[in-house]
């Protein structure tokens, strides 16, 4: 899961980056409205953590611009930015009217600074779950059961060991089930800008996932990418 942190306080930004990376997220940081808008137009993010008081403007401008951008016409179309990208406002402005304004402008949730990182992570998981259209915290797919919060996978009730990257690939494909994702789209969910990408990493992770979860769980569409069928085979 890839998160964009929009925060102009370098200390808070680096703390968020470290904490979220330890929890398995790919994290990119922007310090202002303009930089964040460029990032959202260039890459797909699963959620945005948005500070309101930014050096070059107010975070709510970015939120409004994002919500007004056109929706993708086709599920295969990668029109960016996605206006439905979940946004969690994280700010020192904790006045009730500020919170209401933020939620009215289309924020999905609101957290006042200073905040507890465990609470932030829990809210982030809830946002990602809602964004994927699921109310239940566990994802069931045939004989596979995935718990995104605990980052555990079971197959026929038995725990399956996997690396954090394998888990991320599985989650990206599972949340997009029924849709074909290119290798680049899968990589976007795995790496932040500054991370080195190994050229055949996605293929290797998928090879391991098939070995652990069954050969048919992830399908290849030659020359296009990978997908998990809507219903497990
Ligand atoms: Ca700020």
PDB file of C-alpha atoms and ligand atoms in Angstrom:
ATOM      1  CA  UNK A   1       0.000   0.000   0.000  1.00  0.00           C
ATOM      2  CA  UNK A   2       1.413   3.320  -1.050  1.00  0.00           C
ATOM      3  CA  UNK A   3       0.850   6.440   1.036  1.00  0.00           C
ATOM      4  CA  UNK A   4       1.509  10.094   0.144  1.00  0.00           C
ATOM      5  CA  UNK A   5       2.369  12.199   3.191  1.00  0.00           C
ATOM      6  CA  UNK A   6       1.813  15.943   2.601  1.00  0.00           C
ATOM      7  CA  UNK A   7       3.534  17.691   5.497  1.00  0.00           C
ATOM      8  CA  UNK A   8       5.835  20.723   5.649  1.00  0.00           C
ATOM      9  CA  UNK A   9       7.301  19.998   9.079  1.00  0.00           C
ATOM     10  CA  UNK A  10      10.398  17.953   8.208  1.00  0.00           C
ATOM     11  CA  UNK A  11      10.550  16.320  11.659  1.00  0.00           C
ATOM     12  CA  UNK A  12       6.932  15.147  11.599  1.00  0.00           C
ATOM     13  CA  UNK A  13       7.273  14.028   7.974  1.00  0.00           C
ATOM     14  CA  UNK A  14      10.346  11.908   8.640  1.00  0.00           C
ATOM     15  CA  UNK A  15       8.753  10.426  11.785  1.00  0.00           C
ATOM     16  CA  UNK A  16       5.664   9.458   9.787  1.00  0.00           C
ATOM     17  CA  UNK A  17       7.786   7.996   7.005  1.00  0.00           C
ATOM     18  CA  UNK A  18       9.805   5.825   9.399  1.00  0.00           C
ATOM     19  CA  UNK A  19       6.779   4.642  11.377  1.00  0.00           C
ATOM     20  CA  UNK A  20       4.653   3.826   8.345  1.00  0.00           C
ATOM     21  CA  UNK A  21       7.534   2.088   6.540  1.00  0.00           C
ATOM     22  CA  UNK A  22       8.048  -0.124   9.587  1.00  0.00           C
ATOM     23  CA  UNK A  23       4.391  -1.093   9.251  1.00  0.00           C
ATOM     24  CA  UNK A  24       4.915  -2.176   5.649  1.00  0.00           C
ATOM     25  CA  UNK A  25       3.660   0.875   3.731  1.00  0.00           C
ATOM     26  CA  UNK A  26       5.528   2.469   0.827  1.00  0.00           C
ATOM     27  CA  UNK A  27       5.738   6.162   1.782  1.00  0.00           C
ATOM     28  CA  UNK A  28       6.421   9.306  -0.257  1.00  0.00           C
ATOM     29  CA  UNK A  29       6.597  12.778   1.256  1.00  0.00           C
ATOM     30  CA  UNK A  30       5.716  16.178  -0.281  1.00  0.00           C
ATOM     31  CA  UNK A  31       6.047  19.466   1.597  1.00  0.00           C
ATOM     32  CA  UNK A  32       3.496  21.598  -0.231  1.00  0.00           C
ATOM     33  CA  UNK A  33       0.328  21.820  -2.326  1.00  0.00           C
ATOM     34  CA  UNK A  34       2.131  22.150  -5.691  1.00  0.00           C
ATOM     35  CA  UNK A  35       4.505  19.233  -5.108  1.00  0.00           C
ATOM     36  CA  UNK A  36       1.684  17.025  -3.832  1.00  0.00           C
ATOM     37  CA  UNK A  37      -0.500  17.835  -6.843  1.00  0.00           C
ATOM     38  CA  UNK A  38       2.338  16.859  -9.212  1.00  0.00           C
ATOM     39  CA  UNK A  39       2.825  13.615  -7.295  1.00  0.00           C
ATOM     40  CA  UNK A  40      -0.889  12.770  -7.439  1.00  0.00           C
ATOM     41  CA  UNK A  41      -0.942  13.392 -11.184  1.00  0.00           C
ATOM     42  CA  UNK A  42       2.100  11.203 -11.756  1.00  0.00           C
ATOM     43  CA  UNK A  43       1.527   8.225  -9.477  1.00  0.00           C
ATOM     44  CA  UNK A  44      -1.263   6.222  -7.930  1.00  0.00           C
ATOM     45  CA  UNK A  45      -1.507   6.373  -4.130  1.00  0.00           C
ATOM     46  CA  UNK A  46      -3.744   4.251  -1.919  1.00  0.00           C
ATOM     47  CA  UNK A  47      -4.236   7.084   0.579  1.00  0.00           C
ATOM     48  CA  UNK A  48      -3.084  10.635   1.364  1.00  0.00           C
ATOM     49  CA  UNK A  49      -2.163  11.952   4.828  1.00  0.00           C
ATOM     50  CA  UNK A  50      -2.764  15.684   4.519  1.00  0.00           C
ATOM     51  CA  UNK A  51      -1.585  18.522   6.739  1.00  0.00           C
ATOM     52  CA  UNK A  52      -3.622  21.724   6.325  1.00  0.00           C
ATOM     53  CA  UNK A  53      -1.088  24.475   7.057  1.00  0.00           C
ATOM     54  CA  UNK A  54       1.473  24.077   4.249  1.00  0.00           C
ATOM     55  CA  UNK A  55       4.249  26.440   3.144  1.00  0.00           C
ATOM     56  CA  UNK A  56       2.710  27.258  -0.259  1.00  0.00           C
ATOM     57  CA  UNK A  57      -0.983  27.103   0.610  1.00  0.00           C
ATOM     58  CA  UNK A  58      -3.693  25.296   2.477  1.00  0.00           C
ATOM     59  CA  UNK A  59      -4.089  21.517   2.314  1.00  0.00           C
ATOM     60  CA  UNK A  60      -7.824  21.984   1.769  1.00  0.00           C
ATOM     61  CA  UNK A  61      -7.039  23.490  -1.701  1.00  0.00           C
ATOM     62  CA  UNK A  62      -5.370  20.217  -2.641  1.00  0.00           C
ATOM     63  CA  UNK A  63      -8.317  18.226  -1.281  1.00  0.00           C
ATOM     64  CA  UNK A  64     -10.817  20.260  -3.313  1.00  0.00           C
ATOM     65  CA  UNK A  65      -8.729  19.983  -6.481  1.00  0.00           C
ATOM     66  CA  UNK A  66      -8.427  16.219  -6.003  1.00  0.00           C
ATOM     67  CA  UNK A  67     -12.160  15.680  -5.419  1.00  0.00           C
ATOM     68  CA  UNK A  68     -13.033  17.718  -8.524  1.00  0.00           C
ATOM     69  CA  UNK A  69     -10.707  15.823 -10.875  1.00  0.00           C
ATOM     70  CA  UNK A  70     -12.427  13.607 -13.468  1.00  0.00           C
ATOM     71  CA  UNK A  71     -13.109   9.979 -12.660  1.00  0.00           C
ATOM     72  CA  UNK A  72     -11.535   7.207 -14.716  1.00  0.00           C
ATOM     73  CA  UNK A  73     -13.910   6.066 -17.483  1.00  0.00           C
ATOM     74  CA  UNK A  74     -12.754   2.493 -17.565  1.00  0.00           C
ATOM     75  CA  UNK A  75     -11.374   0.257 -14.822  1.00  0.00           C
ATOM     76  CA  UNK A  76      -8.316  -0.345 -16.981  1.00  0.00           C
ATOM     77  CA  UNK A  77      -7.783   3.364 -17.607  1.00  0.00           C
ATOM     78  CA  UNK A  78      -5.136   4.862 -15.340  1.00  0.00           C
ATOM     79  CA  UNK A  79      -6.522   8.389 -15.281  1.00  0.00           C
ATOM     80  CA  UNK A  80      -4.671  10.278 -12.573  1.00  0.00           C
ATOM     81  CA  UNK A  81      -5.317  11.522 -10.015  1.00  0.00           C
ATOM     82  CA  UNK A  82      -8.110   9.280  -8.812  1.00  0.00           C
ATOM     83  CA  UNK A  83     -10.682  11.657  -7.258  1.00  0.00           C
ATOM     84  CA  UNK A  84     -11.751   8.911  -4.831  1.00  0.00           C
ATOM     85  CA  UNK A  85      -8.280   8.546  -3.278  1.00  0.00           C
ATOM     86  CA  UNK A  86      -8.884   8.330   0.507  1.00  0.00           C
ATOM     87  CA  UNK A  87      -7.652  11.420   2.392  1.00  0.00           C
ATOM     88  CA  UNK A  88      -6.925  11.554   6.109  1.00  0.00           C
ATOM     89  CA  UNK A  89      -6.371  15.087   7.412  1.00  0.00           C
ATOM     90  CA  UNK A  90      -3.649  15.214  10.051  1.00  0.00           C
ATOM     91  CA  UNK A  91      -3.345  18.699  11.501  1.00  0.00           C
ATOM     92  CA  UNK A  92      -2.805  20.790  14.613  1.00  0.00           C
ATOM     93  CA  UNK A  93      -6.019  22.685  13.861  1.00  0.00           C
ATOM     94  CA  UNK A  94      -8.354  20.863  16.181  1.00  0.00           C
ATOM     95  CA  UNK A  95     -11.235  23.336  16.294  1.00  0.00           C
ATOM     96  CA  UNK A  96     -14.569  21.646  15.699  1.00  0.00           C
ATOM     97  CA  UNK A  97     -15.437  23.964  12.796  1.00  0.00           C
ATOM     98  CA  UNK A  98     -12.111  23.151  11.089  1.00  0.00           C
ATOM     99  CA  UNK A  99     -12.861  19.429  11.342  1.00  0.00           C
ATOM    100  CA  UNK A 100     -16.356  19.879   9.948  1.00  0.00           C
ATOM    101  CA  UNK A 101     -15.012  22.009   7.080  1.00  0.00           C
ATOM    102  CA  UNK A 102     -12.397  19.353   6.245  1.00  0.00           C
ATOM    103  CA  UNK A 103     -14.945  16.532   6.244  1.00  0.00           C
ATOM    104  CA  UNK A 104     -17.388  18.619   4.190  1.00  0.00           C
ATOM    105  CA  UNK A 105     -14.658  19.223   1.618  1.00  0.00           C
ATOM    106  CA  UNK A 106     -14.337  15.497   1.118  1.00  0.00           C
ATOM    107  CA  UNK A 107     -11.811  14.273   3.680  1.00  0.00           C
ATOM    108  CA  UNK A 108     -12.497  10.698   4.783  1.00  0.00           C
ATOM    109  CA  UNK A 109     -11.205  11.123   8.310  1.00  0.00           C
ATOM    110  CA  UNK A 110      -9.509  13.599  10.610  1.00  0.00           C
ATOM    111  CA  UNK A 111      -6.776  13.236  13.220  1.00  0.00           C
ATOM    112  CA  UNK A 112      -5.519  16.059  15.449  1.00  0.00           C
ATOM    113  CA  UNK A 113      -1.811  16.487  16.226  1.00  0.00           C
ATOM    114  CA  UNK A 114      -0.233  15.262  18.368  1.00  0.00           C
ATOM    115  CA  UNK A 115      -1.524  11.793  17.577  1.00  0.00           C
ATOM    116  CA  UNK A 116      -0.649   8.241  18.460  1.00  0.00           C
ATOM    117  CA  UNK A 117       0.907   6.306  15.566  1.00  0.00           C
ATOM    118  CA  UNK A 118      -1.096   3.179  16.435  1.00  0.00           C
ATOM    119  CA  UNK A 119      -4.299   5.202  16.122  1.00  0.00           C
ATOM    120  CA  UNK A 120      -3.128   6.678  12.813  1.00  0.00           C
ATOM    121  CA  UNK A 121      -2.358   3.175  11.505  1.00  0.00           C
ATOM    122  CA  UNK A 122      -5.766   1.864  12.640  1.00  0.00           C
ATOM    123  CA  UNK A 123      -7.578   4.752  10.925  1.00  0.00           C
ATOM    124  CA  UNK A 124      -5.496   4.244   7.794  1.00  0.00           C
ATOM    125  CA  UNK A 125      -6.406   0.555   7.698  1.00  0.00           C
ATOM    126  CA  UNK A 126     -10.092   1.431   8.129  1.00  0.00           C
ATOM    127  CA  UNK A 127      -9.850   3.916   5.228  1.00  0.00           C
ATOM    128  CA  UNK A 128      -8.138   1.413   2.946  1.00  0.00           C
ATOM    129  CA  UNK A 129     -10.719  -1.210   3.876  1.00  0.00           C
ATOM    130  CA  UNK A 130     -13.628   1.114   3.081  1.00  0.00           C
ATOM    131  CA  UNK A 131     -11.927   2.168  -0.146  1.00  0.00           C
ATOM    132  CA  UNK A 132     -11.764  -1.482  -1.180  1.00  0.00           C
ATOM    133  CA  UNK A 133     -15.503  -1.781  -0.475  1.00  0.00           C
ATOM    134  CA  UNK A 134     -15.157  -4.131   2.426  1.00  0.00           C
ATOM    135  CA  UNK A 135     -16.645  -3.824   5.890  1.00  0.00           C
ATOM    136  CA  UNK A 136     -14.999  -6.943   7.272  1.00  0.00           C
ATOM    137  CA  UNK A 137     -11.381  -6.614   8.406  1.00  0.00           C
ATOM    138  CA  UNK A 138     -10.438 -10.000   6.899  1.00  0.00           C
ATOM    139  CA  UNK A 139     -10.379 -10.668   3.155  1.00  0.00           C
ATOM    140  CA  UNK A 140     -11.536 -14.117   2.110  1.00  0.00           C
ATOM    141  CA  UNK A 141     -10.629 -15.460  -1.286  1.00  0.00           C
ATOM    142  CA  UNK A 142     -11.442 -19.126  -1.817  1.00  0.00           C
ATOM    143  CA  UNK A 143      -9.363 -21.080   0.639  1.00  0.00           C
ATOM    144  CA  UNK A 144      -7.188 -18.040   1.380  1.00  0.00           C
ATOM    145  CA  UNK A 145      -7.826 -15.660   4.268  1.00  0.00           C
ATOM    146  CA  UNK A 146      -5.855 -12.400   4.563  1.00  0.00           C
ATOM    147  CA  UNK A 147      -5.798 -10.105   7.580  1.00  0.00           C
ATOM    148  CA  UNK A 148      -4.375  -6.733   6.431  1.00  0.00           C
ATOM    149  CA  UNK A 149      -4.097  -5.411   9.994  1.00  0.00           C
ATOM    150  CA  UNK A 150      -2.107  -8.331  11.374  1.00  0.00           C
ATOM    151  CA  UNK A 151      -0.445  -8.848   7.958  1.00  0.00           C
ATOM    152  CA  UNK A 152      -1.132 -12.579   8.184  1.00  0.00           C
ATOM    153  CA  UNK A 153      -2.288 -15.064   5.561  1.00  0.00           C
ATOM    154  CA  UNK A 154      -3.956 -18.428   6.088  1.00  0.00           C
ATOM    155  CA  UNK A 155      -4.632 -21.114   3.523  1.00  0.00           C
ATOM    156  CA  UNK A 156      -7.188 -23.759   4.493  1.00  0.00           C
ATOM    157  CA  UNK A 157      -6.906 -22.350   8.015  1.00  0.00           C
ATOM    158  CA  UNK A 158      -3.143 -22.872   8.244  1.00  0.00           C
ATOM    159  CA  UNK A 159      -0.741 -19.896   8.529  1.00  0.00           C
ATOM    160  CA  UNK A 160       1.343 -19.154   5.413  1.00  0.00           C
ATOM    161  CA  UNK A 161       4.735 -17.473   5.928  1.00  0.00           C
ATOM    162  CA  UNK A 162       5.564 -14.650   3.539  1.00  0.00           C
ATOM    163  CA  UNK A 163       7.898 -11.660   3.234  1.00  0.00           C
ATOM    164  CA  UNK A 164       6.486  -8.102   3.611  1.00  0.00           C
ATOM    165  CA  UNK A 165       6.905  -7.522  -0.169  1.00  0.00           C
ATOM    166  CA  UNK A 166       5.107 -10.770  -1.058  1.00  0.00           C
ATOM    167  CA  UNK A 167       2.318  -9.736   1.293  1.00  0.00           C
ATOM    168  CA  UNK A 168       2.088  -6.315  -0.400  1.00  0.00           C
ATOM    169  CA  UNK A 169       1.910  -7.851  -3.891  1.00  0.00           C
ATOM    170  CA  UNK A 170      -0.854 -10.193  -2.710  1.00  0.00           C
ATOM    171  CA  UNK A 171      -2.811  -7.316  -1.143  1.00  0.00           C
ATOM    172  CA  UNK A 172      -2.487  -5.078  -4.230  1.00  0.00           C
ATOM    173  CA  UNK A 173      -3.782  -7.884  -6.504  1.00  0.00           C
ATOM    174  CA  UNK A 174      -6.499  -8.930  -4.065  1.00  0.00           C
ATOM    175  CA  UNK A 175      -7.868  -5.408  -3.687  1.00  0.00           C
ATOM    176  CA  UNK A 176      -7.958  -5.049  -7.481  1.00  0.00           C
ATOM    177  CA  UNK A 177      -9.385  -8.528  -8.041  1.00  0.00           C
ATOM    178  CA  UNK A 178     -10.975  -9.029 -11.434  1.00  0.00           C
ATOM    179  CA  UNK A 179      -8.712  -6.334 -12.929  1.00  0.00           C
ATOM    180  CA  UNK A 180      -5.419  -6.864 -14.720  1.00  0.00           C
ATOM    181  CA  UNK A 181      -2.530  -4.904 -13.222  1.00  0.00           C
ATOM    182  CA  UNK A 182       0.669  -4.251 -15.139  1.00  0.00           C
ATOM    183  CA  UNK A 183       4.005  -4.940 -13.496  1.00  0.00           C
ATOM    184  CA  UNK A 184       4.471  -1.159 -13.163  1.00  0.00           C
ATOM    185  CA  UNK A 185       1.115  -0.793 -11.391  1.00  0.00           C
ATOM    186  CA  UNK A 186       2.076  -3.532  -8.936  1.00  0.00           C
ATOM    187  CA  UNK A 187       5.504  -1.899  -8.387  1.00  0.00           C
ATOM    188  CA  UNK A 188       3.812   1.444  -7.640  1.00  0.00           C
ATOM    189  CA  UNK A 189       2.195  -0.168  -4.620  1.00  0.00           C
ATOM    190  CA  UNK A 190       5.523  -1.536  -3.413  1.00  0.00           C
ATOM    191  CA  UNK A 191       8.144   1.136  -3.751  1.00  0.00           C
ATOM    192  CA  UNK A 192       8.496   4.806  -2.897  1.00  0.00           C
ATOM    193  CA  UNK A 193      10.483   7.076  -5.257  1.00  0.00           C
ATOM    194  CA  UNK A 194      13.763   6.684  -3.453  1.00  0.00           C
ATOM    195  CA  UNK A 195      13.678   2.893  -3.230  1.00  0.00           C
ATOM    196  CA  UNK A 196      15.731   0.868  -5.705  1.00  0.00           C
ATOM    197  CA  UNK A 197      13.522  -1.396  -7.806  1.00  0.00           C
ATOM    198  CA  UNK A 198      14.939  -4.794  -8.683  1.00  0.00           C
ATOM    199  CA  UNK A 199      14.038  -5.455 -12.316  1.00  0.00           C
ATOM    200  CA  UNK A 200      12.372  -8.868 -11.987  1.00  0.00           C
ATOM    201  CA  UNK A 201      11.155  -8.474  -8.385  1.00  0.00           C
ATOM    202  CA  UNK A 202       7.436  -8.641  -9.167  1.00  0.00           C
ATOM    203  CA  UNK A 203       7.840 -11.869 -11.184  1.00  0.00           C
ATOM    204  CA  UNK A 204       9.837 -13.416  -8.336  1.00  0.00           C
ATOM    205  CA  UNK A 205       7.239 -12.431  -5.697  1.00  0.00           C
ATOM    206  CA  UNK A 206       4.426 -13.830  -7.845  1.00  0.00           C
ATOM    207  CA  UNK A 207       6.341 -17.070  -8.367  1.00  0.00           C
ATOM    208  CA  UNK A 208       6.645 -17.432  -4.574  1.00  0.00           C
ATOM    209  CA  UNK A 209       2.989 -16.517  -3.999  1.00  0.00           C
ATOM    210  CA  UNK A 210       1.817 -19.162  -6.483  1.00  0.00           C
ATOM    211  CA  UNK A 211       3.974 -21.778  -4.777  1.00  0.00           C
ATOM    212  CA  UNK A 212       2.512 -20.855  -1.371  1.00  0.00           C
ATOM    213  CA  UNK A 213      -1.117 -20.177  -2.294  1.00  0.00           C
ATOM    214  CA  UNK A 214      -1.761 -22.404  -5.291  1.00  0.00           C
ATOM    215  CA  UNK A 215      -0.771 -22.138  -8.951  1.00  0.00           C
ATOM    216  CA  UNK A 216      -4.135 -20.769 -10.119  1.00  0.00           C
ATOM    217  CA  UNK A 217      -4.592 -17.983  -7.573  1.00  0.00           C
ATOM    218  CA  UNK A 218      -2.659 -15.411  -9.629  1.00  0.00           C
ATOM    219  CA  UNK A 219      -3.191 -15.475 -13.391  1.00  0.00           C
ATOM    220  CA  UNK A 220      -0.918 -14.046 -16.071  1.00  0.00           C
ATOM    221  CA  UNK A 221      -2.295 -12.119 -19.031  1.00  0.00           C
ATOM    222  CA  UNK A 222       0.619 -12.354 -21.391  1.00  0.00           C
ATOM    223  CA  UNK A 223       2.097  -8.997 -22.345  1.00  0.00           C
ATOM    224  CA  UNK A 224      -0.349  -7.128 -20.087  1.00  0.00           C
ATOM    225  CA  UNK A 225       0.108  -8.150 -16.487  1.00  0.00           C
ATOM    226  CA  UNK A 226      -1.306 -10.159 -13.637  1.00  0.00           C
ATOM    227  CA  UNK A 227      -4.696 -10.578 -12.010  1.00  0.00           C
ATOM    228  CA  UNK A 228      -6.652 -12.536  -9.467  1.00  0.00           C
ATOM    229  CA  UNK A 229     -10.000 -13.677 -10.934  1.00  0.00           C
ATOM    230  CA  UNK A 230     -13.065 -12.102  -9.312  1.00  0.00           C
ATOM    231  CA  UNK A 231     -13.949 -15.505  -7.840  1.00  0.00           C
ATOM    232  CA  UNK A 232     -11.202 -17.923  -6.842  1.00  0.00           C
ATOM    233  CA  UNK A 233     -10.754 -20.866  -9.238  1.00  0.00           C
TER     234      UNK A 233
HETATM  235 CA1  LIG B   1       2.147  22.405   8.694  1.00  0.00          CA
END
